[in-house]
């Protein structure tokens, strides 16, 4: 059977921890979209692992698969694998032959376009990993795929076609001088070597076939979504999105398994107990703001909400795993979560960071929005209308800071009553059971109500 783990908000919901928590019962952990823009933190026996491309399951000896829906930077891939090896692990990672390859010029173009957009305040705040430009080339049918690295002749042919175009784009459209990232000969040498390493280690696979065979053999497969529903290219808040489909449908197109297989398993929505956002775009329930990211926010403000935002940011360690940028912080947004539950079809929920909110007098939730005098319960389709939404808050009584490891040990009923009321509200609104509650960063600080793979 399969379990798909999906971020229900704007990314950074703590998916890696949940994958890691349930990963024991999985045999294979597959990613279906995104690339090294994802940041996954896994804590194992007090040791912290930060991964951006290798599926988190690799820390626990699971087979990791990067599906065809992923964009792969081979340099990051091998760096992470080598780092895990140096730390005594032996990761088994397979990469879809149909996955697209991030090349150095994609990163350069990512930066150039962000820079150009910033002149009119339109930058997305990307992670700068070349994600968008790589998916553009995929859709434009000029991308390089993992299989092309295994065939030097094809590799050279494709580079010869595409690189001069990219160079002209950088130089003639954006007026930027280019360097070795656009040098066909050195790209060819470097990427041919990556191909050799992939072949030597038998890493390149037909992902759909590989996964179908594993399922036929009775293996449990977990699909690890990166980013979140609200930065999905189709269902997110365009254009402040990533260029792939983190939503559950992506688990089918991004692996080569049928929608029936994905839908026949469980789809678990990961919810952070409040809200964070990296980069620009609206955030109706935002507390305070982050200079450079919150639209129209040019200097650090003051007041209770600013203090609260700073408090939550510090308590929750809300700084980007990949970029180290401070995250914007807000209260939970229910219209966003209802939209997410519909788009993904959650069969269960894992709610994280409940400990971070402990000690506050009250905890608020944006229950609905006021949009042009009308109360709405889900998100409007455009970023402009979403920006106009004013949240109607519902207030919950706060809960005390307690020994969370002890609570996790005792189980769900040991969670403070007010926190349980909060969790039950979320579960009722989204019509999905709570499968897990995160009370701290470690595996031992999580209450597991149900493990969907057991
Ligand atoms: P890109 O994926 O680097 O193109 O960035 C596009 C948008 O998605 C930006 O707003 C990023 O901050 C956001 N983003 C990308 N990956 C993540 C993630 O793993 N967590 C949170 N936000 C992300």
PDB file of N, CA and C and ligand atoms in Angstrom, residues 10-13 15 36-40 110 114 124-133 226-228 231 239-243 276-280 322-323 325 327, ligand 1:
ATOM      1  N   UNK A  10       2.192  26.257   3.205  1.00  0.00           N
ATOM      2  CA  UNK A  10       3.152  26.903   2.308  1.00  0.00           C
ATOM      3  C   UNK A  10       4.541  26.271   2.364  1.00  0.00           C
ATOM      4  N   UNK A  11       4.595  25.007   2.717  1.00  0.00           N
ATOM      5  CA  UNK A  11       5.893  24.343   2.891  1.00  0.00           C
ATOM      6  C   UNK A  11       6.344  24.492   4.330  1.00  0.00           C
ATOM      7  N   UNK A  12       7.377  23.753   4.700  1.00  0.00           N
ATOM      8  CA  UNK A  12       7.943  23.837   6.053  1.00  0.00           C
ATOM      9  C   UNK A  12       6.955  23.429   7.141  1.00  0.00           C
ATOM     10  N   UNK A  13       6.081  22.477   6.849  1.00  0.00           N
ATOM     11  CA  UNK A  13       5.103  22.028   7.852  1.00  0.00           C
ATOM     12  C   UNK A  13       5.685  20.940   8.750  1.00  0.00           C
ATOM     13  N   UNK A  15       7.201  18.024   7.251  1.00  0.00           N
ATOM     14  CA  UNK A  15       6.927  16.758   6.546  1.00  0.00           C
ATOM     15  C   UNK A  15       8.034  15.740   6.775  1.00  0.00           C
ATOM     16  N   UNK A  36      16.308  20.399  -5.120  1.00  0.00           N
ATOM     17  CA  UNK A  36      17.040  20.744  -3.894  1.00  0.00           C
ATOM     18  C   UNK A  36      16.603  22.100  -3.325  1.00  0.00           C
ATOM     19  N   UNK A  37      15.369  22.505  -3.663  1.00  0.00           N
ATOM     20  CA  UNK A  37      14.743  23.656  -2.992  1.00  0.00           C
ATOM     21  C   UNK A  37      14.089  23.220  -1.687  1.00  0.00           C
ATOM     22  N   UNK A  38      13.893  21.925  -1.510  1.00  0.00           N
ATOM     23  CA  UNK A  38      13.230  21.425  -0.304  1.00  0.00           C
ATOM     24  C   UNK A  38      14.249  21.380   0.836  1.00  0.00           C
ATOM     25  N   UNK A  39      13.788  21.597   2.042  1.00  0.00           N
ATOM     26  CA  UNK A  39      14.683  21.441   3.184  1.00  0.00           C
ATOM     27  C   UNK A  39      14.050  20.467   4.146  1.00  0.00           C
ATOM     28  N   UNK A  40      14.705  19.362   4.391  1.00  0.00           N
ATOM     29  CA  UNK A  40      14.134  18.370   5.302  1.00  0.00           C
ATOM     30  C   UNK A  40      15.087  18.202   6.473  1.00  0.00           C
ATOM     31  N   UNK A 110      17.793  31.617 -12.838  1.00  0.00           N
ATOM     32  CA  UNK A 110      16.872  31.813 -11.707  1.00  0.00           C
ATOM     33  C   UNK A 110      17.198  33.147 -11.026  1.00  0.00           C
ATOM     34  N   UNK A 114      14.945  36.721 -11.068  1.00  0.00           N
ATOM     35  CA  UNK A 114      14.508  37.292  -9.790  1.00  0.00           C
ATOM     36  C   UNK A 114      14.984  38.744  -9.668  1.00  0.00           C
ATOM     37  N   UNK A 124       9.675  36.475  -6.773  1.00  0.00           N
ATOM     38  CA  UNK A 124       8.948  35.401  -6.087  1.00  0.00           C
ATOM     39  C   UNK A 124       9.633  35.075  -4.762  1.00  0.00           C
ATOM     40  N   UNK A 125      10.921  35.366  -4.693  1.00  0.00           N
ATOM     41  CA  UNK A 125      11.684  34.963  -3.504  1.00  0.00           C
ATOM     42  C   UNK A 125      12.054  33.496  -3.628  1.00  0.00           C
ATOM     43  N   UNK A 126      12.523  33.079  -4.804  1.00  0.00           N
ATOM     44  CA  UNK A 126      12.842  31.659  -5.005  1.00  0.00           C
ATOM     45  C   UNK A 126      14.047  31.263  -4.143  1.00  0.00           C
ATOM     46  N   UNK A 127      14.294  29.977  -4.091  1.00  0.00           N
ATOM     47  CA  UNK A 127      15.445  29.489  -3.337  1.00  0.00           C
ATOM     48  C   UNK A 127      16.726  29.612  -4.173  1.00  0.00           C
ATOM     49  N   UNK A 128      16.596  30.029  -5.424  1.00  0.00           N
ATOM     50  CA  UNK A 128      17.767  30.242  -6.278  1.00  0.00           C
ATOM     51  C   UNK A 128      18.414  28.946  -6.743  1.00  0.00           C
ATOM     52  N   UNK A 129      17.687  27.848  -6.654  1.00  0.00           N
ATOM     53  CA  UNK A 129      18.271  26.558  -7.018  1.00  0.00           C
ATOM     54  C   UNK A 129      18.061  26.179  -8.489  1.00  0.00           C
ATOM     55  N   UNK A 130      17.453  27.080  -9.247  1.00  0.00           N
ATOM     56  CA  UNK A 130      17.259  26.800 -10.681  1.00  0.00           C
ATOM     57  C   UNK A 130      16.028  25.962 -10.967  1.00  0.00           C
ATOM     58  N   UNK A 131      15.126  25.888  -9.989  1.00  0.00           N
ATOM     59  CA  UNK A 131      13.946  25.024 -10.127  1.00  0.00           C
ATOM     60  C   UNK A 131      13.049  25.482 -11.281  1.00  0.00           C
ATOM     61  N   UNK A 132      12.653  26.751 -11.251  1.00  0.00           N
ATOM     62  CA  UNK A 132      11.744  27.276 -12.280  1.00  0.00           C
ATOM     63  C   UNK A 132      12.325  27.125 -13.683  1.00  0.00           C
ATOM     64  N   UNK A 133      13.545  27.607 -13.921  1.00  0.00           N
ATOM     65  CA  UNK A 133      14.111  27.484 -15.264  1.00  0.00           C
ATOM     66  C   UNK A 133      14.221  26.027 -15.744  1.00  0.00           C
ATOM     67  N   UNK A 226       7.279  17.455  -1.284  1.00  0.00           N
ATOM     68  CA  UNK A 226       8.087  18.587  -0.819  1.00  0.00           C
ATOM     69  C   UNK A 226       7.237  19.850  -0.996  1.00  0.00           C
ATOM     70  N   UNK A 227       7.699  20.958  -0.416  1.00  0.00           N
ATOM     71  CA  UNK A 227       6.940  22.225  -0.460  1.00  0.00           C
ATOM     72  C   UNK A 227       5.510  22.021   0.053  1.00  0.00           C
ATOM     73  N   UNK A 228       4.531  22.752  -0.458  1.00  0.00           N
ATOM     74  CA  UNK A 228       3.186  22.617   0.084  1.00  0.00           C
ATOM     75  C   UNK A 228       2.133  23.028  -0.930  1.00  0.00           C
ATOM     76  N   UNK A 231       1.961  26.460  -2.521  1.00  0.00           N
ATOM     77  CA  UNK A 231       2.970  26.873  -3.498  1.00  0.00           C
ATOM     78  C   UNK A 231       3.010  25.883  -4.664  1.00  0.00           C
ATOM     79  N   UNK A 239       1.552  34.058  -8.829  1.00  0.00           N
ATOM     80  CA  UNK A 239       2.816  33.455  -9.270  1.00  0.00           C
ATOM     81  C   UNK A 239       3.806  33.185  -8.136  1.00  0.00           C
ATOM     82  N   UNK A 240       3.357  33.291  -6.891  1.00  0.00           N
ATOM     83  CA  UNK A 240       4.296  33.091  -5.767  1.00  0.00           C
ATOM     84  C   UNK A 240       4.352  31.611  -5.410  1.00  0.00           C
ATOM     85  N   UNK A 241       4.719  30.815  -6.370  1.00  0.00           N
ATOM     86  CA  UNK A 241       4.653  29.357  -6.226  1.00  0.00           C
ATOM     87  C   UNK A 241       5.967  28.736  -6.682  1.00  0.00           C
ATOM     88  N   UNK A 242       6.111  27.460  -6.397  1.00  0.00           N
ATOM     89  CA  UNK A 242       7.211  26.734  -6.997  1.00  0.00           C
ATOM     90  C   UNK A 242       6.688  26.190  -8.328  1.00  0.00           C
ATOM     91  N   UNK A 243       7.513  25.515  -9.112  1.00  0.00           N
ATOM     92  CA  UNK A 243       7.091  25.195 -10.477  1.00  0.00           C
ATOM     93  C   UNK A 243       6.632  23.755 -10.643  1.00  0.00           C
ATOM     94  N   UNK A 276       3.648  29.629   8.369  1.00  0.00           N
ATOM     95  CA  UNK A 276       4.861  30.364   8.004  1.00  0.00           C
ATOM     96  C   UNK A 276       4.955  30.442   6.492  1.00  0.00           C
ATOM     97  N   UNK A 277       5.677  31.416   6.050  1.00  0.00           N
ATOM     98  CA  UNK A 277       5.876  31.583   4.611  1.00  0.00           C
ATOM     99  C   UNK A 277       7.276  32.109   4.356  1.00  0.00           C
ATOM    100  N   UNK A 278       7.945  31.547   3.361  1.00  0.00           N
ATOM    101  CA  UNK A 278       9.247  32.063   2.922  1.00  0.00           C
ATOM    102  C   UNK A 278       8.995  32.776   1.602  1.00  0.00           C
ATOM    103  N   UNK A 279       9.444  33.998   1.485  1.00  0.00           N
ATOM    104  CA  UNK A 279       9.265  34.713   0.220  1.00  0.00           C
ATOM    105  C   UNK A 279       8.021  35.581   0.214  1.00  0.00           C
ATOM    106  N   UNK A 280       7.711  36.132  -0.972  1.00  0.00           N
ATOM    107  CA  UNK A 280       6.627  37.121  -1.063  1.00  0.00           C
ATOM    108  C   UNK A 280       5.255  36.499  -1.174  1.00  0.00           C
ATOM    109  N   UNK A 322      17.027  25.726   3.770  1.00  0.00           N
ATOM    110  CA  UNK A 322      17.923  25.839   2.622  1.00  0.00           C
ATOM    111  C   UNK A 322      18.626  27.195   2.595  1.00  0.00           C
ATOM    112  N   UNK A 323      17.864  28.251   2.871  1.00  0.00           N
ATOM    113  CA  UNK A 323      18.421  29.594   2.675  1.00  0.00           C
ATOM    114  C   UNK A 323      18.778  30.318   3.970  1.00  0.00           C
ATOM    115  N   UNK A 325      16.813  32.086   5.638  1.00  0.00           N
ATOM    116  CA  UNK A 325      16.024  33.323   5.728  1.00  0.00           C
ATOM    117  C   UNK A 325      14.984  33.230   6.832  1.00  0.00           C
ATOM    118  N   UNK A 327      11.448  33.244   8.412  1.00  0.00           N
ATOM    119  CA  UNK A 327      10.148  32.989   7.795  1.00  0.00           C
ATOM    120  C   UNK A 327       9.108  33.973   8.315  1.00  0.00           C
TER     121      UNK A 327
HETATM  122  P1  LIG B   1      11.593  27.844  -6.006  1.00  0.00           P
HETATM  123  O1  LIG B   1      10.958  26.551  -5.691  1.00  0.00           O
HETATM  124  O2  LIG B   1      13.020  27.950  -5.573  1.00  0.00           O
HETATM  125  O3  LIG B   1      11.396  28.226  -7.450  1.00  0.00           O
HETATM  126  O4  LIG B   1      10.835  28.977  -5.167  1.00  0.00           O
HETATM  127  C1  LIG B   1       9.500  29.349  -5.450  1.00  0.00           C
HETATM  128  C2  LIG B   1       8.740  29.687  -4.179  1.00  0.00           C
HETATM  129  O5  LIG B   1       8.570  28.502  -3.402  1.00  0.00           O
HETATM  130  C3  LIG B   1       9.461  30.673  -3.256  1.00  0.00           C
HETATM  131  O6  LIG B   1       8.494  31.483  -2.616  1.00  0.00           O
HETATM  132  C4  LIG B   1      10.154  29.781  -2.248  1.00  0.00           C
HETATM  133  O7  LIG B   1      10.381  30.433  -1.033  1.00  0.00           O
HETATM  134  C5  LIG B   1       9.116  28.677  -2.110  1.00  0.00           C
HETATM  135  N1  LIG B   1       9.721  27.406  -1.687  1.00  0.00           N
HETATM  136  C6  LIG B   1      10.422  26.538  -2.459  1.00  0.00           C
HETATM  137  N2  LIG B   1      10.779  25.461  -1.754  1.00  0.00           N
HETATM  138  C7  LIG B   1      10.293  25.631  -0.516  1.00  0.00           C
HETATM  139  C8  LIG B   1      10.301  24.814   0.664  1.00  0.00           C
HETATM  140  O8  LIG B   1      10.835  23.698   0.705  1.00  0.00           O
HETATM  141  N3  LIG B   1       9.671  25.346   1.741  1.00  0.00           N
HETATM  142  C9  LIG B   1       9.050  26.548   1.719  1.00  0.00           C
HETATM  143  N4  LIG B   1       8.993  27.323   0.641  1.00  0.00           N
HETATM  144  C10 LIG B   1       9.607  26.871  -0.470  1.00  0.00           C
END
